[in-house]
Short mmCIF file of C-alpha atoms and ligand atoms in Angstrom, two decimals:
data_model
loop_
_atom_site.label_atom_id
_atom_site.label_comp_id
_atom_site.label_asym_id
_atom_site.label_seq_id
_atom_site.Cartn_x
_atom_site.Cartn_y
_atom_site.Cartn_z
CA MET A 1 0.00 0.00 0.00
CA SER A 2 1.35 3.39 -0.89
CA ALA A 3 2.11 5.83 1.88
CA PHE A 4 -0.30 8.67 2.59
CA LYS A 5 -0.58 11.24 5.33
CA THR A 6 -3.28 10.90 7.95
CA LEU A 7 -4.80 13.24 10.53
CA ASP A 8 -1.95 12.17 12.84
CA ASP A 9 0.43 14.17 10.62
CA LEU A 10 -1.56 17.43 10.90
CA GLY A 11 0.26 18.72 13.97
CA ASP A 12 3.74 18.12 12.51
CA ASP A 13 2.81 19.77 9.21
CA LEU A 14 0.59 22.65 10.20
CA GLY A 15 1.09 23.13 13.93
CA ASP A 16 -2.07 23.97 15.85
CA VAL A 17 -5.11 23.58 13.57
CA ALA A 18 -7.48 25.39 15.93
CA GLY A 19 -9.37 27.96 13.87
CA LYS A 20 -7.98 26.58 10.61
CA VAL A 21 -10.43 25.57 7.88
CA ALA A 22 -10.56 21.91 6.84
CA LEU A 23 -12.10 21.09 3.46
CA VAL A 24 -13.27 17.54 4.03
CA ARG A 25 -14.53 15.36 1.15
CA VAL A 26 -17.02 12.88 2.58
CA ASP A 27 -19.64 10.51 1.20
CA LEU A 28 -23.12 11.94 1.75
CA ASN A 29 -24.66 10.20 -1.25
CA LEU A 30 -27.29 8.78 1.10
CA PRO A 31 -30.14 6.45 0.21
CA MET A 32 -33.36 8.46 0.46
CA GLN A 33 -37.04 7.74 0.15
CA ASP A 34 -39.65 10.51 0.03
CA GLY A 35 -37.10 13.03 1.29
CA VAL A 36 -36.08 10.91 4.27
CA VAL A 37 -32.62 9.36 4.72
CA THR A 38 -33.20 5.59 4.97
CA ASP A 39 -29.68 4.49 6.00
CA GLU A 40 -27.19 6.50 8.06
CA THR A 41 -24.18 4.22 7.59
CA ARG A 42 -22.29 6.73 5.44
CA ILE A 43 -22.86 9.57 7.90
CA ARG A 44 -21.57 7.41 10.74
CA ALA A 45 -18.51 6.53 8.63
CA ALA A 46 -17.59 10.23 8.47
CA LEU A 47 -17.93 10.75 12.24
CA PRO A 48 -14.39 9.77 13.34
CA THR A 49 -12.86 12.32 10.96
CA ILE A 50 -15.35 15.09 11.78
CA ASN A 51 -14.99 14.51 15.52
CA ASP A 52 -11.19 14.35 15.32
CA LEU A 53 -11.04 17.66 13.43
CA THR A 54 -13.60 19.48 15.56
CA ALA A 55 -11.83 18.26 18.72
CA LYS A 56 -8.65 19.83 17.34
CA GLY A 57 -10.61 23.08 16.90
CA ALA A 58 -10.74 23.14 13.10
CA LYS A 59 -13.69 24.65 11.22
CA VAL A 60 -14.99 21.76 9.14
CA LEU A 61 -16.45 22.33 5.67
CA LEU A 62 -17.94 19.12 4.29
CA LEU A 63 -17.80 18.58 0.54
CA ALA A 64 -19.87 15.83 -1.08
CA HIS A 65 -21.86 14.94 -4.16
CA PHE A 66 -25.44 13.74 -4.22
CA GLY A 67 -26.94 11.95 -7.20
CA ARG A 68 -26.14 12.86 -10.78
CA PRO A 69 -27.20 16.49 -11.40
CA LYS A 70 -24.81 16.66 -14.39
CA GLY A 71 -23.25 20.06 -13.72
CA GLU A 72 -26.44 21.99 -13.01
CA ARG A 73 -28.28 23.14 -9.92
CA ASN A 74 -31.18 20.84 -9.17
CA SER A 75 -33.29 21.41 -6.06
CA GLN A 76 -34.18 17.69 -5.99
CA MET A 77 -30.51 16.92 -5.35
CA SER A 78 -29.54 19.69 -2.94
CA LEU A 79 -27.42 18.56 -0.01
CA SER A 80 -29.62 20.78 2.17
CA MET A 81 -31.87 17.70 2.33
CA VAL A 82 -29.33 15.69 4.36
CA VAL A 83 -28.49 18.39 6.92
CA GLY A 84 -31.07 17.16 9.42
CA ALA A 85 -29.83 13.58 9.26
CA VAL A 86 -26.21 14.69 9.69
CA GLU A 87 -27.16 16.88 12.67
CA LYS A 88 -28.92 13.94 14.28
CA VAL A 89 -25.94 11.58 13.91
CA LEU A 90 -23.41 14.27 14.83
CA GLY A 91 -25.46 15.49 17.79
CA LYS A 92 -24.88 19.15 16.98
CA GLU A 93 -26.03 21.93 14.70
CA VAL A 94 -24.66 21.98 11.15
CA MET A 95 -24.70 25.03 8.89
CA PHE A 96 -25.71 24.65 5.25
CA VAL A 97 -23.91 26.74 2.60
CA PRO A 98 -25.52 26.80 -0.87
CA GLU A 99 -22.17 27.23 -2.68
CA ILE A 100 -18.79 25.44 -2.76
CA ALA A 101 -16.52 28.40 -3.53
CA GLY A 102 -16.47 32.19 -3.51
CA ASP A 103 -17.72 34.91 -1.17
CA VAL A 104 -20.69 33.02 0.24
CA VAL A 105 -18.37 30.29 1.53
CA ALA A 106 -15.89 32.91 2.79
CA GLN A 107 -18.71 34.59 4.75
CA ALA A 108 -19.78 31.25 6.21
CA VAL A 109 -16.19 30.59 7.33
CA GLY A 110 -16.26 33.99 9.04
CA ILE A 111 -19.39 33.03 10.96
CA LEU A 112 -18.26 29.52 11.93
CA LYS A 113 -16.45 29.13 15.22
CA SER A 114 -13.64 26.67 15.98
CA GLY A 115 -15.12 23.16 16.07
CA ASP A 116 -18.18 24.08 13.99
CA VAL A 117 -19.33 22.07 10.98
CA ALA A 118 -20.90 23.18 7.69
CA ILE A 119 -22.12 21.23 4.66
CA LEU A 120 -21.43 22.89 1.30
CA GLU A 121 -23.76 22.36 -1.67
CA ASN A 122 -23.69 19.29 -3.95
CA THR A 123 -20.29 19.49 -5.69
CA ARG A 124 -21.74 18.04 -8.90
CA PHE A 125 -23.87 21.17 -9.44
CA TRP A 126 -20.64 22.59 -10.90
CA LYS A 127 -19.42 21.22 -14.24
CA GLY A 128 -15.77 21.56 -13.14
CA GLU A 129 -16.23 18.90 -10.46
CA GLU A 130 -16.49 15.90 -12.76
CA LYS A 131 -14.07 17.46 -15.27
CA ASN A 132 -11.51 17.83 -12.48
CA ASP A 133 -11.10 21.49 -13.48
CA PRO A 134 -8.01 22.88 -11.71
CA GLU A 135 -9.64 26.35 -11.63
CA LEU A 136 -12.57 24.99 -9.63
CA ALA A 137 -10.18 23.17 -7.29
CA LYS A 138 -8.27 26.44 -6.75
CA ALA A 139 -11.49 28.37 -6.11
CA ILE A 140 -12.63 25.83 -3.51
CA ALA A 141 -9.15 25.69 -1.95
CA ALA A 142 -9.14 29.50 -1.53
CA ASN A 143 -11.52 29.12 1.43
CA GLY A 144 -9.58 26.35 3.19
CA ASP A 145 -6.25 25.69 4.88
CA PHE A 146 -5.98 21.96 4.26
CA TYR A 147 -7.79 19.10 2.54
CA VAL A 148 -8.95 15.80 3.99
CA ASN A 149 -10.30 13.03 1.77
CA ASP A 150 -12.53 10.68 3.73
CA ALA A 151 -14.57 9.45 0.76
CA PHE A 152 -13.04 6.16 -0.29
CA SER A 153 -16.29 5.50 -2.16
CA ALA A 154 -15.52 8.36 -4.57
CA ALA A 155 -11.77 7.72 -4.81
CA HIS A 156 -12.08 5.85 -8.12
CA ARG A 157 -13.08 9.14 -9.74
CA ALA A 158 -10.57 11.90 -10.50
CA HIS A 159 -12.84 14.86 -9.74
CA ALA A 160 -12.01 18.32 -8.40
CA THR A 161 -13.01 17.46 -4.82
CA THR A 162 -11.76 13.84 -4.85
CA GLU A 163 -8.42 14.38 -6.59
CA GLY A 164 -7.79 17.98 -7.72
CA LEU A 165 -7.85 19.52 -4.23
CA ALA A 166 -5.00 17.23 -3.14
CA HIS A 167 -2.72 19.08 -5.56
CA VAL A 168 -3.47 22.58 -4.28
CA LEU A 169 -3.67 22.09 -0.50
CA PRO A 170 -1.83 19.98 2.08
CA ALA A 171 -3.74 16.67 1.77
CA TYR A 172 -4.59 13.97 4.30
CA ALA A 173 -6.55 10.72 4.39
CA GLY A 174 -9.48 10.86 6.79
CA ARG A 175 -10.03 8.18 9.41
CA SER A 176 -12.57 6.28 7.36
CA MET A 177 -10.40 6.34 4.23
CA GLN A 178 -7.45 5.18 6.32
CA ALA A 179 -9.42 2.37 7.97
CA GLU A 180 -10.85 1.29 4.63
CA LEU A 181 -7.47 1.04 2.90
CA GLU A 182 -5.91 -0.76 5.85
CA ALA A 183 -8.78 -3.25 6.20
CA LEU A 184 -9.08 -4.01 2.49
CA ASP A 185 -5.36 -4.55 2.28
CA LYS A 186 -5.54 -6.94 5.22
CA ALA A 187 -8.55 -8.86 3.86
CA LEU A 188 -7.72 -8.95 0.18
CA GLY A 189 -4.03 -8.15 -0.19
CA SER A 190 -3.41 -11.85 -0.80
CA PRO A 191 -6.79 -13.57 -0.42
CA GLU A 192 -7.09 -17.18 0.60
CA LYS A 193 -8.41 -19.32 -2.26
CA PRO A 194 -10.89 -20.36 -3.50
CA VAL A 195 -12.20 -16.82 -3.91
CA ALA A 196 -15.83 -16.09 -4.77
CA ALA A 197 -17.08 -12.75 -6.06
CA LEU A 198 -20.79 -12.05 -5.89
CA VAL A 199 -21.87 -9.18 -8.11
CA GLY A 200 -25.52 -8.15 -8.22
CA GLY A 201 -27.62 -5.02 -8.09
CA ALA A 202 -28.90 -2.74 -10.76
CA LYS A 203 -25.96 -0.82 -12.24
CA VAL A 204 -25.27 -3.34 -14.99
CA SER A 205 -23.32 -1.19 -17.44
CA SER A 206 -21.09 0.29 -14.75
CA LYS A 207 -20.26 -3.15 -13.34
CA LEU A 208 -19.58 -5.08 -16.54
CA ASP A 209 -16.05 -3.70 -16.83
CA VAL A 210 -15.25 -4.90 -13.37
CA LEU A 211 -16.51 -8.38 -14.20
CA THR A 212 -14.13 -8.59 -17.16
CA HIS A 213 -11.22 -8.23 -14.73
CA LEU A 214 -12.76 -10.25 -11.92
CA VAL A 215 -13.15 -13.44 -13.97
CA LYS A 216 -9.36 -13.57 -14.27
CA GLN A 217 -8.88 -13.28 -10.50
CA VAL A 218 -11.61 -15.28 -8.80
CA ASP A 219 -12.58 -18.95 -8.80
CA HIS A 220 -16.33 -18.39 -8.61
CA LEU A 221 -18.28 -15.51 -10.07
CA MET A 222 -21.83 -15.36 -8.73
CA ILE A 223 -24.04 -13.03 -10.74
CA GLY A 224 -27.33 -11.84 -9.29
CA GLY A 225 -29.85 -8.99 -9.38
CA GLY A 226 -30.40 -7.02 -12.56
CA MET A 227 -26.87 -8.05 -13.63
CA ALA A 228 -27.98 -11.65 -13.93
CA ASN A 229 -30.81 -10.76 -16.33
CA THR A 230 -28.41 -9.32 -18.88
CA PHE A 231 -26.32 -12.49 -18.71
CA LEU A 232 -29.40 -14.71 -18.93
CA ALA A 233 -30.53 -12.77 -22.01
CA ALA A 234 -27.05 -13.25 -23.47
CA LYS A 235 -27.54 -16.99 -23.05
CA GLY A 236 -30.79 -16.79 -24.99
CA VAL A 237 -33.18 -16.79 -22.02
CA ASP A 238 -36.32 -14.70 -22.48
CA VAL A 239 -36.31 -12.47 -19.39
CA GLY A 240 -39.68 -10.82 -20.15
CA LYS A 241 -40.04 -7.32 -18.68
CA SER A 242 -37.04 -7.75 -16.35
CA LEU A 243 -34.48 -5.01 -15.82
CA CYS A 244 -31.97 -5.95 -18.52
CA GLU A 245 -29.52 -4.12 -20.77
CA HIS A 246 -30.10 -5.94 -24.04
CA ASP A 247 -27.50 -3.86 -25.88
CA LEU A 248 -24.82 -5.33 -23.61
CA VAL A 249 -25.37 -8.99 -24.38
CA ASP A 250 -22.22 -9.13 -26.55
CA THR A 251 -20.14 -7.82 -23.65
CA ALA A 252 -21.84 -10.32 -21.36
CA ASN A 253 -20.99 -13.16 -23.74
CA ALA A 254 -17.37 -11.99 -23.94
CA ILE A 255 -17.19 -12.06 -20.14
CA LEU A 256 -18.61 -15.59 -20.06
CA ALA A 257 -16.00 -16.69 -22.62
CA ALA A 258 -13.19 -15.05 -20.63
CA ALA A 259 -14.40 -16.81 -17.49
CA ASP A 260 -14.33 -20.13 -19.30
CA GLU A 261 -10.79 -19.50 -20.42
CA SER A 262 -9.52 -18.65 -16.93
CA GLY A 263 -11.30 -21.53 -15.21
CA CYS A 264 -13.68 -19.27 -13.34
CA THR A 265 -17.04 -20.90 -12.61
CA VAL A 266 -19.91 -18.53 -13.35
CA HIS A 267 -23.11 -19.00 -11.34
CA LEU A 268 -26.33 -17.62 -12.77
CA PRO A 269 -29.75 -18.22 -11.17
CA TYR A 270 -31.59 -21.12 -12.81
CA GLU A 271 -34.65 -20.54 -10.69
CA VAL A 272 -36.14 -17.10 -10.13
CA VAL A 273 -38.89 -15.21 -8.31
CA VAL A 274 -41.04 -13.22 -10.71
CA SER A 275 -43.98 -10.83 -10.67
CA LYS A 276 -45.99 -8.72 -13.10
CA GLU A 277 -45.79 -5.62 -10.87
CA PHE A 278 -42.83 -3.90 -9.27
CA ALA A 279 -44.45 -3.92 -5.83
CA ALA A 280 -44.23 -5.65 -2.45
CA ASN A 281 -46.11 -8.94 -2.08
CA PRO A 282 -47.79 -8.70 -5.49
CA ALA A 283 -50.73 -10.95 -6.41
CA SER A 284 -48.81 -12.21 -9.45
CA LEU A 285 -45.86 -13.47 -7.38
CA ARG A 286 -44.48 -16.86 -8.36
CA THR A 287 -41.25 -18.87 -8.45
CA CYS A 288 -40.21 -20.59 -11.68
CA ASN A 289 -37.40 -21.92 -13.80
CA VAL A 290 -35.56 -19.16 -15.74
CA HIS A 291 -36.92 -20.65 -18.97
CA GLU A 292 -40.52 -20.13 -17.83
CA VAL A 293 -40.57 -16.35 -17.36
CA ALA A 294 -43.60 -14.91 -19.19
CA ALA A 295 -43.37 -11.90 -21.50
CA ASP A 296 -45.19 -9.69 -18.97
CA GLU A 297 -43.19 -10.82 -15.92
CA MET A 298 -40.11 -9.38 -14.20
CA ILE A 299 -37.39 -11.34 -12.45
CA LEU A 300 -37.05 -9.71 -9.01
CA ASP A 301 -35.06 -12.25 -6.98
CA ALA A 302 -33.12 -15.50 -7.22
CA GLY A 303 -35.25 -18.51 -6.30
CA PRO A 304 -34.65 -20.54 -3.11
CA LEU A 305 -33.05 -23.48 -4.98
CA ALA A 306 -30.68 -21.16 -6.85
CA VAL A 307 -29.74 -19.48 -3.57
CA GLU A 308 -29.10 -22.88 -1.99
CA ALA A 309 -26.75 -23.74 -4.88
CA LEU A 310 -24.85 -20.49 -4.24
CA ALA A 311 -24.67 -21.30 -0.53
CA ASP A 312 -23.22 -24.75 -1.35
CA ALA A 313 -20.56 -23.18 -3.59
CA LEU A 314 -19.77 -20.66 -0.86
CA LYS A 315 -19.11 -23.48 1.60
CA THR A 316 -16.16 -24.58 -0.58
CA CYS A 317 -14.69 -21.04 -0.66
CA ARG A 318 -12.33 -19.25 1.74
CA THR A 319 -12.92 -15.67 0.61
CA LEU A 320 -16.06 -13.84 -0.51
CA VAL A 321 -16.21 -10.40 -2.01
CA TRP A 322 -19.77 -9.13 -2.42
CA ASN A 323 -21.18 -6.11 -4.23
CA GLY A 324 -24.83 -5.77 -5.21
CA PRO A 325 -27.95 -7.44 -3.79
CA LEU A 326 -29.33 -10.65 -5.35
CA GLY A 327 -32.79 -9.16 -5.78
CA ALA A 328 -34.98 -6.10 -5.30
CA PHE A 329 -34.44 -6.46 -1.54
CA GLU A 330 -36.29 -3.25 -0.61
CA MET A 331 -39.61 -5.03 -1.26
CA GLU A 332 -40.80 -8.20 0.41
CA PRO A 333 -40.51 -11.02 -0.46
CA PHE A 334 -37.78 -10.09 -2.98
CA ASP A 335 -35.33 -9.71 -0.10
CA ALA A 336 -35.40 -13.45 0.59
CA GLY A 337 -32.50 -14.49 -1.67
CA THR A 338 -30.17 -11.75 -0.45
CA VAL A 339 -31.09 -12.35 3.20
CA ALA A 340 -30.60 -16.14 2.96
CA LEU A 341 -27.21 -15.91 1.26
CA ALA A 342 -26.07 -13.13 3.59
CA ARG A 343 -26.91 -15.34 6.59
CA THR A 344 -24.95 -18.26 5.10
CA ALA A 345 -21.94 -16.02 4.49
CA ALA A 346 -22.19 -14.65 8.03
CA ALA A 347 -22.43 -18.14 9.54
CA LEU A 348 -19.38 -19.34 7.58
CA THR A 349 -17.49 -16.24 8.72
CA ILE A 350 -18.38 -16.90 12.35
CA GLU A 351 -17.27 -20.55 11.93
CA GLY A 352 -13.96 -19.19 10.66
CA THR A 353 -13.95 -20.85 7.22
CA LEU A 354 -14.72 -17.70 5.24
CA THR A 355 -13.32 -14.19 5.03
CA SER A 356 -16.27 -12.07 3.91
CA VAL A 357 -15.93 -8.57 2.56
CA ALA A 358 -18.87 -6.60 1.23
CA GLY A 359 -19.24 -3.13 -0.27
CA GLY A 360 -21.84 -0.89 -1.91
CA GLY A 361 -24.51 1.46 -0.58
CA ASP A 362 -27.43 -0.85 -1.24
CA THR A 363 -25.41 -3.95 -0.37
CA VAL A 364 -24.67 -2.58 3.09
CA ALA A 365 -28.32 -1.62 3.53
CA ALA A 366 -29.31 -5.18 2.52
CA LEU A 367 -26.85 -6.76 4.97
CA ASN A 368 -28.13 -4.48 7.72
CA HIS A 369 -31.67 -5.55 6.78
CA ALA A 370 -30.55 -9.21 7.07
CA GLY A 371 -29.08 -8.37 10.49
CA VAL A 372 -25.64 -9.76 9.64
CA ALA A 373 -23.50 -6.74 8.74
CA LYS A 374 -21.65 -7.03 12.06
CA ASP A 375 -20.73 -10.67 11.34
CA PHE A 376 -18.93 -9.97 8.07
CA SER A 377 -15.13 -9.70 8.21
CA TYR A 378 -15.27 -6.23 6.71
CA ILE A 379 -17.95 -3.94 5.34
CA SER A 380 -16.98 -1.17 2.99
CA THR A 381 -19.39 1.69 2.39
CA ALA A 382 -18.03 2.04 -1.16
CA GLY A 383 -19.50 0.49 -4.31
CA GLY A 384 -17.61 1.41 -7.49
CA ALA A 385 -14.37 2.24 -5.68
CA PHE A 386 -14.58 -1.03 -3.79
CA LEU A 387 -14.94 -2.98 -7.04
CA GLU A 388 -12.13 -1.09 -8.78
CA TRP A 389 -9.91 -1.67 -5.78
CA MET A 390 -10.66 -5.39 -6.13
CA GLU A 391 -9.63 -5.23 -9.76
CA GLY A 392 -6.25 -4.00 -8.57
CA LYS A 393 -6.64 -0.57 -10.17
CA GLU A 394 -4.91 2.41 -8.62
CA LEU A 395 -7.61 4.77 -7.34
CA PRO A 396 -6.84 8.38 -8.39
CA GLY A 397 -8.18 9.82 -5.14
CA VAL A 398 -5.84 7.61 -3.14
CA ALA A 399 -2.88 8.12 -5.49
CA ALA A 400 -3.23 11.91 -5.15
CA LEU A 401 -2.96 11.62 -1.35
CA SER A 402 0.31 9.72 -1.73
CA ALA A 403 1.85 12.09 -4.26
P1 ADP B 501 -24.86 -1.17 -4.59
O1 ADP B 501 -25.44 0.15 -4.17
O2 ADP B 501 -24.68 -2.09 -3.41
O3 ADP B 501 -23.61 -1.03 -5.41
P2 ADP B 501 -26.66 -1.32 -6.84
O4 ADP B 501 -26.98 0.12 -6.65
O5 ADP B 501 -25.93 -1.72 -8.05
O6 ADP B 501 -25.92 -1.89 -5.53
O7 ADP B 501 -28.01 -2.16 -6.86
C1 ADP B 501 -29.00 -2.09 -5.87
C2 ADP B 501 -30.36 -2.07 -6.47
O8 ADP B 501 -30.56 -3.17 -7.35
C3 ADP B 501 -31.45 -2.18 -5.44
O9 ADP B 501 -32.22 -1.01 -5.47
C4 ADP B 501 -32.28 -3.38 -5.88
O10 ADP B 501 -33.67 -3.19 -5.73
C5 ADP B 501 -31.92 -3.48 -7.33
N1 ADP B 501 -32.15 -4.83 -7.89
C6 ADP B 501 -31.58 -5.98 -7.54
N2 ADP B 501 -32.06 -6.99 -8.26
C7 ADP B 501 -32.98 -6.49 -9.10
C8 ADP B 501 -33.83 -7.02 -10.10
N3 ADP B 501 -33.82 -8.33 -10.39
N4 ADP B 501 -34.64 -6.18 -10.78
C9 ADP B 501 -34.65 -4.86 -10.49
N5 ADP B 501 -33.86 -4.28 -9.57
C10 ADP B 501 -33.05 -5.08 -8.87
MG1 MG B 502 -26.71 1.56 -5.18
#
């Protein structure tokens, strides 16, 4: 692991940080439903860094993105919506600043006292964020004394607040970033074989690339969720109305061929839970073979027999890396597959035969829902960054801290 500075180095570098302004990149891309934060894991992950800095007397300006506003202001994606949830977890008042640079931020800094915390607006409202515009980084940096990156989950992106700021201010890894890198290195630096990777969820196109690399590194690739539908379609299965990216079937087939070549066993569900409506406990609920999905049905979970087959494969493995739920776990009974497999993985971990590492916003929420998050060897709050780390890619946000 490359060397990076942590909050322990602040004193040596900058002397007393009391009254100094910390620009802290955190992950506040929180799962929300009807304007209410449904899982606080990511806020809690930022607490050690925020508390460390406020205890040292710094003024803490939190930088984060929320959703994909594509470089424009969008009131539906304002970070003002998460202020209440952050205040609750932090146990103190938090100021909201509707800008990320300029006079408005400078005025806010003037009002904040040592140890106070403010949340700046969604960084992705500005086009320069995702373009990693050095001018934007400089403008943000003008209101701060040093930069802390505590958002491992965004470290696979070279954006102004995840990478650019590290080049214009003294830069440090936050506590969560530090813990994440240390734990992942410990769990997966040289994983015990056989290794299983379970990849599910909904972001098919963004995860296909990762699968291409994973098949060369793992012994078992378990594909679930919406991901599985694209692969089933590639194999000629009619997936009906299921979430499926039909234009990616060629890529899916190439991945299956690459897996074959590297001796990686690919597991796809052969039995599925389907429904005509995307709703909890629908009248049209049924379990069937993948070849029996009707044109007006959607696959929303792996069936119990398919999950049992995955559990059996898992029992032969020593390491599991998991990103993405097996089904639409937010709605009963489509949580059943994810919950059952999560409990098997947790039991094997407790028995000591399996090292289990899981990452991803929804994955963590699903494991919390199954009541087994605490039994996993390590839980990462990151999704994409977690997967790219697994691929062995250098994450730009981490590399910039080490430069
Ligand atoms: P993570 O946040 O852990 O990286 P994703 O965001 O990729 O995971 O995927 C989580 C989402 O995938 C959940 O909202 C879940 O409902 C959805 N999902 C899983 N399986 C299916 C399916 N078969 N059809 C539709 N959505 C699904
Ligand atoms: Mg997600």
